[in-house]
Amino acid sequence: MAAQALALLREVSRLEAPLEELRALQSLLQSVPLSELREQAAELRLGPLFSLLNENHREQTTLCVSILERLLQALEPIHVARNLRVDLQRGLTHPNDSVKILTLSQVGRIVENSDAVTEILNNAELLKQIVYCIGGENLSVAKTAIKSLSRISLTQAGLEALFESNLLDDLKSVMKTNDIVRYRVYELIVEISSVSPESLNCCTTSGLVTQLLRELTGEDVLVRATCIEMVTSLACTHHGRQYLAQEGVIDQISNIIVGADADPFSSFYLPGFVKFFGNLAIMDSPQQICERYPIFMEKVFEMTESQDPTMIGVAVDTIGILGSNVEGKQVLQKTGTRFERLLMKIGYQAKNASTELKIRCLDALSSLFYLPQQTDDLLRMTESWFSSLSRDPLELFRGISNQPFPELHCAALKVFTAIANQPWAQKLMFNSPGFVEYVMDRSVEHDKASKDAKYELVKALANSKTIAEIFGNPNYLRLRTYLSEGPYYVKPISTTAVEGAE
């Protein structure tokens, strides 16, 4: 079959308008194993196919792209980099986006290969074309170009090629295309900066990180909202957080939150700024961040009082992030009755809000109630929190889990799973009429996600050291049986044979 494909490929190269042959070649290649094509790699002559891309014929271009996608997989990245340099450069400037994506996918293969990547680094024109792909209208083309440049920058040689040559001027030139393209370049810079302190140093020396931070703290509220997402990504690394702290950026963000009450447009950027501090707290120390930047917690509590579902959602998410570790839980506990009132509001929203906000509330509560390690104080705390949610929190979550929305059902089961190994919760469950039967009943769950969520609940209960004592041995054995049968077990329907029946 590979021999037939090669024969057709040779035929294509001899004809001026080989549509029929291209269709036949595309069809044939679908059934040729890649291993066979690799054996014939030395015979593959792809130049004529690349030449056909230059003709303004839509079907011909589509067929050539499809065929090249297949054939190029049979060639080693180093071969592509050395022998198809000119074709790759032309591909990146082709008016058809599918050709650009094909070319960039090959660039992606080359930059992943330690032997082949040098060929790219030594090809200044190709690198320039990749940079200019960031400025294209097609998002897939731009994203693929960003990914390739990000990968190139993982080596010292790559960093030097990007930041110590004319390529930096090309990057700055592309940024001027429009706001969207400028943010794409910032996205690339943040990706590169996140790799190591050395990478960050290259990016700061270029002036592009400083430019991003200047826009973050500037007067344009929409620009702030976009820039804070990228700065939050940078803060996900230790060296990124150190840099932001040294440059006074974290203090500036805090001051902007302080002044937000006087800004009628603060709703555009406040959610992002609060998320920034939520992520910062959980990556460093919740206690230190909340003590140093008290406006952060103040604003979170304030946002839960808002009439705007967006603000409530961000506040709830942030509480969930903050309460995902023990130190964060203790910070929240120190706010006393104020946090209990906030829990009451979350309980209300979990019952009455839109489906999307209900799920966010339930996810936050799962995070708050889960205890990786138990002490008497922590158990008293989670029990107190649980009772603050509503008059009968267990029934509240059962009611939510019975609604005909799989996502809500799973989110409610996650709350039960979070508290399942805590003795006070096990007593509540056991004493709640019908709850044990509800846990054992497989007929309630109809989709895979729900069956998996129920199984996680059963597993958390069955593996608890206190469950046999609280639920009783018969129920404990039923949980162990459910566990051993797996999440998708279906009880066989027994049939009785009747003598003489047809």
XYZ file of C-alpha atoms in Angstrom:
502
model
C 0.000 0.000 0.000
C 2.837 2.410 0.804
C 4.311 1.661 -2.630
C 0.955 2.582 -4.236
C 0.905 5.833 -2.275
C 4.445 6.666 -3.458
C 3.455 5.960 -7.058
C 0.452 8.297 -6.729
C 2.657 10.937 -5.112
C 5.019 10.781 -8.108
C 2.010 11.057 -10.435
C 0.789 14.151 -8.583
C 4.176 15.830 -9.044
C 3.931 15.454 -12.833
C 0.459 16.946 -13.279
C -0.661 20.576 -13.276
C -4.169 20.078 -11.848
C -4.080 16.659 -10.149
C -7.390 16.819 -8.237
C -8.442 13.242 -8.995
C -5.009 11.904 -8.051
C -5.015 13.955 -4.819
C -8.420 12.580 -3.847
C -7.208 9.045 -4.546
C -3.992 9.635 -2.565
C -5.893 11.060 0.419
C -8.232 8.058 0.421
C -5.377 5.566 0.101
C -3.298 7.124 2.892
C -6.119 6.569 5.394
C -5.491 2.822 5.159
C -1.675 2.873 5.043
C -0.120 2.198 8.473
C 2.270 4.925 9.618
C 4.962 2.275 10.165
C 4.893 1.434 6.430
C 5.183 5.106 5.502
C 8.166 5.493 7.855
C 9.909 2.621 6.085
C 9.511 4.549 2.818
C 10.414 7.950 4.323
C 13.569 8.266 2.215
C 11.408 8.074 -0.933
C 8.932 10.762 0.124
C 9.234 13.881 -2.039
C 6.935 16.495 -0.539
C 8.127 19.571 -2.444
C 5.486 19.229 -5.217
C 2.697 19.009 -2.611
C 3.926 22.186 -0.915
C 4.065 23.870 -4.364
C 0.413 22.982 -4.979
C -0.491 24.907 -1.803
C 0.560 28.105 -3.546
C -2.230 27.853 -6.113
C -5.491 29.593 -5.271
C -7.674 26.486 -5.319
C -9.606 25.718 -2.137
C -10.239 21.981 -2.608
C -6.677 21.408 -3.821
C -5.315 23.199 -0.735
C -7.595 21.195 1.613
C -6.510 17.893 0.015
C -2.811 18.828 0.139
C -3.048 19.823 3.812
C -4.743 16.523 4.668
C -2.130 14.497 2.730
C 0.816 16.456 4.152
C -0.493 16.031 7.721
C -0.246 12.271 7.203
C 3.027 12.108 5.291
C 4.916 14.541 7.530
C 4.224 12.269 10.507
C 6.399 9.662 8.761
C 9.390 12.034 8.680
C 11.714 12.676 11.608
C 11.524 16.268 12.987
C 15.220 16.812 12.159
C 14.537 15.875 8.514
C 11.595 18.303 8.337
C 13.661 21.101 9.902
C 16.628 20.644 7.554
C 14.975 19.783 4.246
C 11.699 21.713 4.322
C 12.899 25.049 5.739
C 11.720 27.126 2.810
C 8.357 25.323 2.684
C 7.818 25.938 6.407
C 8.568 29.658 5.987
C 6.104 29.917 3.100
C 3.512 27.971 5.074
C 3.589 30.513 7.901
C 2.727 33.356 5.505
C 0.081 31.407 3.580
C -3.341 33.145 3.387
C -5.119 29.903 4.321
C -5.164 29.330 8.107
C -5.233 25.532 7.756
C -1.816 25.738 6.036
C -0.470 27.910 8.885
C -1.773 25.432 11.472
C -0.224 22.522 9.540
C 3.117 24.360 9.442
C 2.971 25.354 13.114
C 2.173 21.765 14.095
C 5.443 20.764 12.400
C 7.263 23.579 14.178
C 5.761 22.129 17.374
C 7.273 18.709 16.571
C 10.631 20.292 15.815
C 10.840 22.356 19.032
C 9.994 19.249 21.099
C 13.035 17.498 19.599
C 16.366 18.445 21.203
C 18.321 17.707 17.994
C 15.964 19.524 15.640
C 15.261 22.664 17.711
C 18.709 24.077 16.877
C 17.656 24.239 13.228
C 14.795 26.558 14.226
C 16.998 28.705 16.462
C 19.399 29.226 13.568
C 16.592 30.262 11.227
C 15.883 33.909 12.107
C 13.327 34.340 9.299
C 11.278 31.356 10.445
C 11.296 32.595 14.057
C 10.149 36.000 12.857
C 7.231 34.435 10.958
C 6.211 32.451 14.074
C 6.161 35.717 16.064
C 3.991 37.394 13.452
C 1.529 34.470 13.601
C 0.609 35.739 17.104
C -0.902 38.784 15.397
C -3.203 36.806 13.089
C -6.995 36.872 13.369
C -7.279 33.107 13.805
C -7.016 32.237 17.517
C -5.850 28.647 16.866
C -2.945 29.944 14.770
C -1.998 32.465 17.481
C -2.250 29.915 20.331
C -0.123 27.381 18.435
C 2.513 30.058 17.727
C 2.567 31.056 21.438
C 2.974 27.406 22.437
C 5.923 26.950 20.038
C 7.700 30.115 21.211
C 7.090 29.168 24.832
C 8.652 25.746 24.176
C 11.642 27.302 22.370
C 12.319 29.515 25.406
C 12.882 26.514 27.707
C 16.560 26.479 26.723
C 19.119 29.215 27.305
C 19.743 29.367 23.543
C 16.007 29.822 22.987
C 15.806 32.643 25.536
C 18.725 34.385 23.850
C 17.116 33.958 20.417
C 13.899 35.566 21.665
C 15.212 38.340 23.893
C 18.722 39.160 22.699
C 18.078 39.615 18.981
C 15.870 41.523 16.543
C 13.070 39.125 17.489
C 12.293 41.238 20.557
C 11.641 44.205 18.251
C 9.347 41.970 16.179
C 7.434 40.996 19.347
C 7.018 44.664 20.297
C 5.945 45.465 16.738
C 3.304 42.706 16.750
C 1.951 44.041 20.071
C 0.936 47.250 18.317
C -1.558 45.374 16.093
C -4.431 45.786 18.585
C -5.360 45.205 22.243
C -6.145 41.504 21.737
C -2.740 40.804 20.187
C -0.990 42.803 22.930
C -2.606 40.555 25.548
C -1.513 37.468 23.577
C 2.102 38.658 23.776
C 1.669 39.269 27.526
C 0.328 35.718 27.811
C 3.502 34.427 26.114
C 5.720 36.578 28.361
C 3.983 35.291 31.511
C 4.307 31.674 30.319
C 8.026 32.158 29.732
C 8.507 34.092 33.016
C 6.868 31.287 34.992
C 9.489 28.703 33.979
C 12.415 29.893 36.139
C 13.975 32.968 37.786
C 16.353 33.196 34.781
C 13.422 33.254 32.346
C 11.691 35.925 34.427
C 14.880 37.983 34.433
C 15.039 37.851 30.604
C 11.404 38.960 30.387
C 11.838 41.817 32.874
C 14.976 43.021 31.078
C 12.943 43.173 27.850
C 10.628 45.720 29.482
C 7.500 43.714 28.632
C 6.741 42.578 32.211
C 7.054 46.190 33.409
C 4.667 47.247 30.644
C 2.143 44.590 31.725
C 2.327 45.732 35.377
C 1.957 49.371 34.349
C -1.259 48.489 32.525
C -2.471 46.464 35.516
C -2.249 49.494 37.821
C -3.318 52.028 35.157
C -6.645 53.801 34.892
C -8.354 51.619 32.236
C -10.656 49.277 34.199
C -11.144 46.792 31.342
C -7.389 46.509 30.817
C -6.970 45.940 34.572
C -9.478 43.084 34.447
C -7.532 41.357 31.665
C -4.053 41.978 33.083
C -4.856 40.681 36.582
C -5.526 37.187 35.152
C -2.009 37.091 33.696
C -0.407 38.489 36.845
C -2.282 35.819 38.856
C -0.673 33.176 36.590
C 2.752 34.675 37.279
C 2.006 34.580 41.019
C 1.504 30.809 40.785
C 5.295 30.413 40.922
C 7.440 31.155 43.965
C 9.890 33.332 42.018
C 6.945 35.150 40.412
C 5.446 35.979 43.830
C 8.839 37.140 45.090
C 9.235 39.469 42.129
C 5.722 40.922 42.509
C 6.333 41.538 46.210
C 9.744 43.164 45.636
C 8.305 45.459 42.961
C 5.486 46.524 45.312
C 2.829 45.158 42.942
C 0.954 43.229 45.650
C 0.744 46.386 47.785
C -0.538 48.330 44.754
C -3.247 45.726 44.082
C -4.273 45.936 47.748
C -4.460 49.755 47.539
C -6.635 49.570 44.427
C -9.060 47.285 46.342
C -9.061 49.813 49.211
C -10.055 52.564 46.772
C -12.595 50.442 44.904
C -15.579 51.773 46.884
C -15.041 55.198 45.345
C -14.801 53.750 41.807
C -18.188 53.256 40.074
C -16.511 50.847 37.610
C -14.761 48.658 40.185
C -17.090 45.711 39.432
C -15.105 45.171 36.223
C -11.810 44.386 37.962
C -12.648 43.609 41.612
C -13.462 39.908 41.031
C -10.045 39.339 39.444
C -8.222 41.272 42.172
C -9.941 39.278 44.925
C -9.174 35.994 43.120
C -5.528 37.098 42.956
C -5.359 37.368 46.757
C -7.255 34.101 47.215
C -4.669 32.265 45.123
C -1.829 34.121 46.831
C -3.113 33.122 50.271
C -3.409 29.434 49.493
C 0.032 29.267 47.823
C 1.822 31.131 50.588
C 0.278 31.445 54.048
C -3.425 32.299 54.460
C -2.745 33.801 57.875
C 0.141 36.017 56.715
C -1.685 37.258 53.607
C -4.920 37.977 55.499
C -3.043 39.780 58.290
C -0.889 41.841 55.936
C -3.744 42.679 53.541
C -6.886 42.910 55.740
C -8.796 44.597 52.889
C -8.802 41.224 51.100
C -10.967 39.442 53.700
C -13.026 42.584 54.255
C -13.869 42.716 50.556
C -14.726 39.001 50.398
C -17.263 39.384 53.225
C -18.613 42.531 51.587
C -19.063 40.771 48.234
C -21.234 38.062 49.777
C -23.721 40.845 50.675
C -23.862 41.978 47.034
C -26.958 41.687 44.841
C -24.685 40.862 41.893
C -24.408 37.065 41.345
C -20.937 37.559 39.790
C -19.646 39.155 42.999
C -21.293 36.501 45.186
C -19.821 33.736 43.007
C -16.278 35.105 43.261
C -16.615 35.563 47.041
C -17.876 31.987 47.437
C -15.080 30.595 45.227
C -12.501 32.540 47.247
C -13.875 31.258 50.558
C -13.624 27.729 49.124
C -10.001 28.274 48.069
C -9.074 29.874 51.394
C -10.725 27.093 53.386
C -9.091 24.289 51.415
C -6.302 23.883 53.980
C -6.302 23.830 57.778
C -4.544 27.173 58.210
C -7.105 28.849 55.951
C -9.972 27.263 57.885
C -8.524 28.609 61.132
C -8.234 32.117 59.623
C -11.943 31.964 58.719
C -12.843 30.586 62.158
C -11.163 33.586 63.827
C -13.726 35.914 62.213
C -16.302 34.346 64.557
C -20.000 35.151 64.162
C -19.269 37.066 60.976
C -18.243 33.836 59.238
C -21.262 32.003 60.675
C -23.529 34.639 59.082
C -21.639 34.211 55.818
C -22.212 30.435 55.979
C -25.926 31.084 56.443
C -25.874 33.159 53.252
C -24.036 30.390 51.375
C -26.648 27.915 52.621
C -29.405 30.217 51.339
C -27.718 30.618 47.932
C -27.150 26.848 47.676
C -30.905 26.400 47.924
C -32.240 29.410 46.014
C -29.646 30.713 43.515
C -29.183 29.834 39.841
C -27.909 26.312 39.123
C -24.415 27.619 38.334
C -24.144 29.549 41.620
C -25.636 26.627 43.590
C -22.839 24.378 42.260
C -20.183 26.951 43.180
C -21.636 27.165 46.716
C -21.631 23.377 47.083
C -18.051 23.119 45.789
C -16.915 25.774 48.277
C -18.673 23.959 51.141
C -17.021 20.644 50.154
C -13.668 22.402 50.390
C -14.499 24.022 53.748
C -15.766 20.861 55.441
C -13.086 18.444 54.278
C -10.527 17.701 57.005
C -7.258 16.075 55.846
C -6.450 15.492 59.535
C -8.838 15.511 62.483
C -8.501 17.013 65.942
C -11.255 17.610 68.506
C -11.055 21.370 67.867
C -11.318 20.981 64.082
C -14.246 18.569 64.386
C -16.080 20.978 66.712
C -15.406 23.749 64.185
C -16.775 21.881 61.144
C -19.814 20.710 63.149
C -20.505 24.305 64.192
C -20.087 25.522 60.597
C -22.424 22.839 59.293
C -25.153 23.786 61.758
C -24.829 27.461 60.703
C -25.939 26.713 57.123
C -29.655 26.223 57.784
C -32.152 24.685 60.213
C -31.574 21.185 58.764
C -28.450 21.189 56.556
C -28.530 17.446 55.873
C -32.059 17.719 54.459
C -31.015 20.833 52.518
C -28.327 18.845 50.660
C -30.576 15.822 50.210
C -33.171 18.088 48.650
C -30.575 19.549 46.291
C -29.253 16.087 45.385
C -32.777 14.953 44.429
C -33.113 17.679 41.782
C -32.957 16.360 38.187
C -29.597 17.962 37.352
C -26.590 15.591 37.414
C -24.115 18.422 38.167
C -26.136 19.536 41.201
C -26.597 15.942 42.331
C -22.827 15.296 42.155
C -21.988 18.588 43.903
C -24.348 17.695 46.810
C -22.811 14.212 47.063
C -19.367 15.860 47.257
C -20.517 17.773 50.364
C -21.654 14.507 51.984
C -18.310 12.915 51.021
C -16.363 15.812 52.591
C -17.979 15.203 56.000
C -18.389 11.405 55.659
C -15.387 10.498 57.862
C -16.310 12.911 60.682
C -18.114 11.208 63.601
C -20.600 14.060 64.236
C -21.682 13.876 60.570
C -22.002 10.079 60.664
C -24.342 10.390 63.663
C -26.419 12.975 61.797
C -26.628 10.709 58.755
C -27.547 7.626 60.786
C -30.256 9.477 62.730
C -31.754 11.106 59.617
C -34.757 8.976 58.501
C -34.025 7.156 55.252
C -30.510 8.542 54.811
C -28.669 5.226 55.094
C -31.078 3.701 52.535
C -30.492 6.712 50.272
C -26.743 6.059 50.392
C -27.193 2.344 49.573
C -29.771 2.897 46.815
C -28.092 2.496 43.406
C -31.279 3.323 41.476
C -30.961 7.043 42.309
C -27.908 7.534 40.040
C -28.343 7.161 36.278
C -25.187 8.669 34.711
C -21.498 7.773 35.128
C -20.517 10.985 36.972
C -23.314 10.466 39.552
C -22.436 6.785 40.061
C -18.781 7.764 40.591
C -19.758 10.512 43.070
C -21.972 8.110 45.067
C -19.179 5.540 45.096
C -16.750 8.126 46.541
C -19.280 8.807 49.332
C -19.654 5.095 50.093
C -15.857 4.681 50.062
C -15.360 7.597 52.486
C -17.943 6.120 54.861
C -16.745 2.501 54.575
C -13.091 3.437 55.191
C -13.835 5.494 58.305
C -12.645 4.003 61.627
C -15.802 5.091 63.443
C -18.437 3.962 60.925
C -19.052 0.428 62.231
C -19.700 1.742 65.739
C -22.021 4.571 64.607
C -23.876 2.906 61.676
C -23.875 -0.560 63.252
C -22.260 -3.708 61.865
C -25.050 -4.710 59.400
C -24.905 -1.303 57.684
C -21.097 -1.327 57.745
C -21.122 -4.707 55.933
C -23.587 -3.329 53.364
C -21.187 -0.427 52.709
C -18.270 -2.873 52.283
C -20.345 -4.940 49.844
C -21.266 -1.828 47.823
C -17.570 -0.912 47.774
C -16.421 -4.346 46.582
C -19.109 -4.461 43.862
C -17.813 -1.206 42.348
C -19.601 1.956 41.169
C -21.479 0.446 38.195
C -22.802 -2.802 39.671
C -26.279 -3.814 38.496
C -28.130 -6.387 40.585
C -29.068 -9.386 38.402
C -32.809 -9.843 37.884
C -33.733 -13.326 39.063
C -36.101 -15.348 36.834
C -38.116 -18.401 37.841
C -38.424 -21.285 35.337
C -41.961 -22.632 35.042
C -42.442 -26.229 33.900
C -43.976 -26.435 30.448
C -43.361 -22.744 29.659
C -42.469 -21.938 26.052
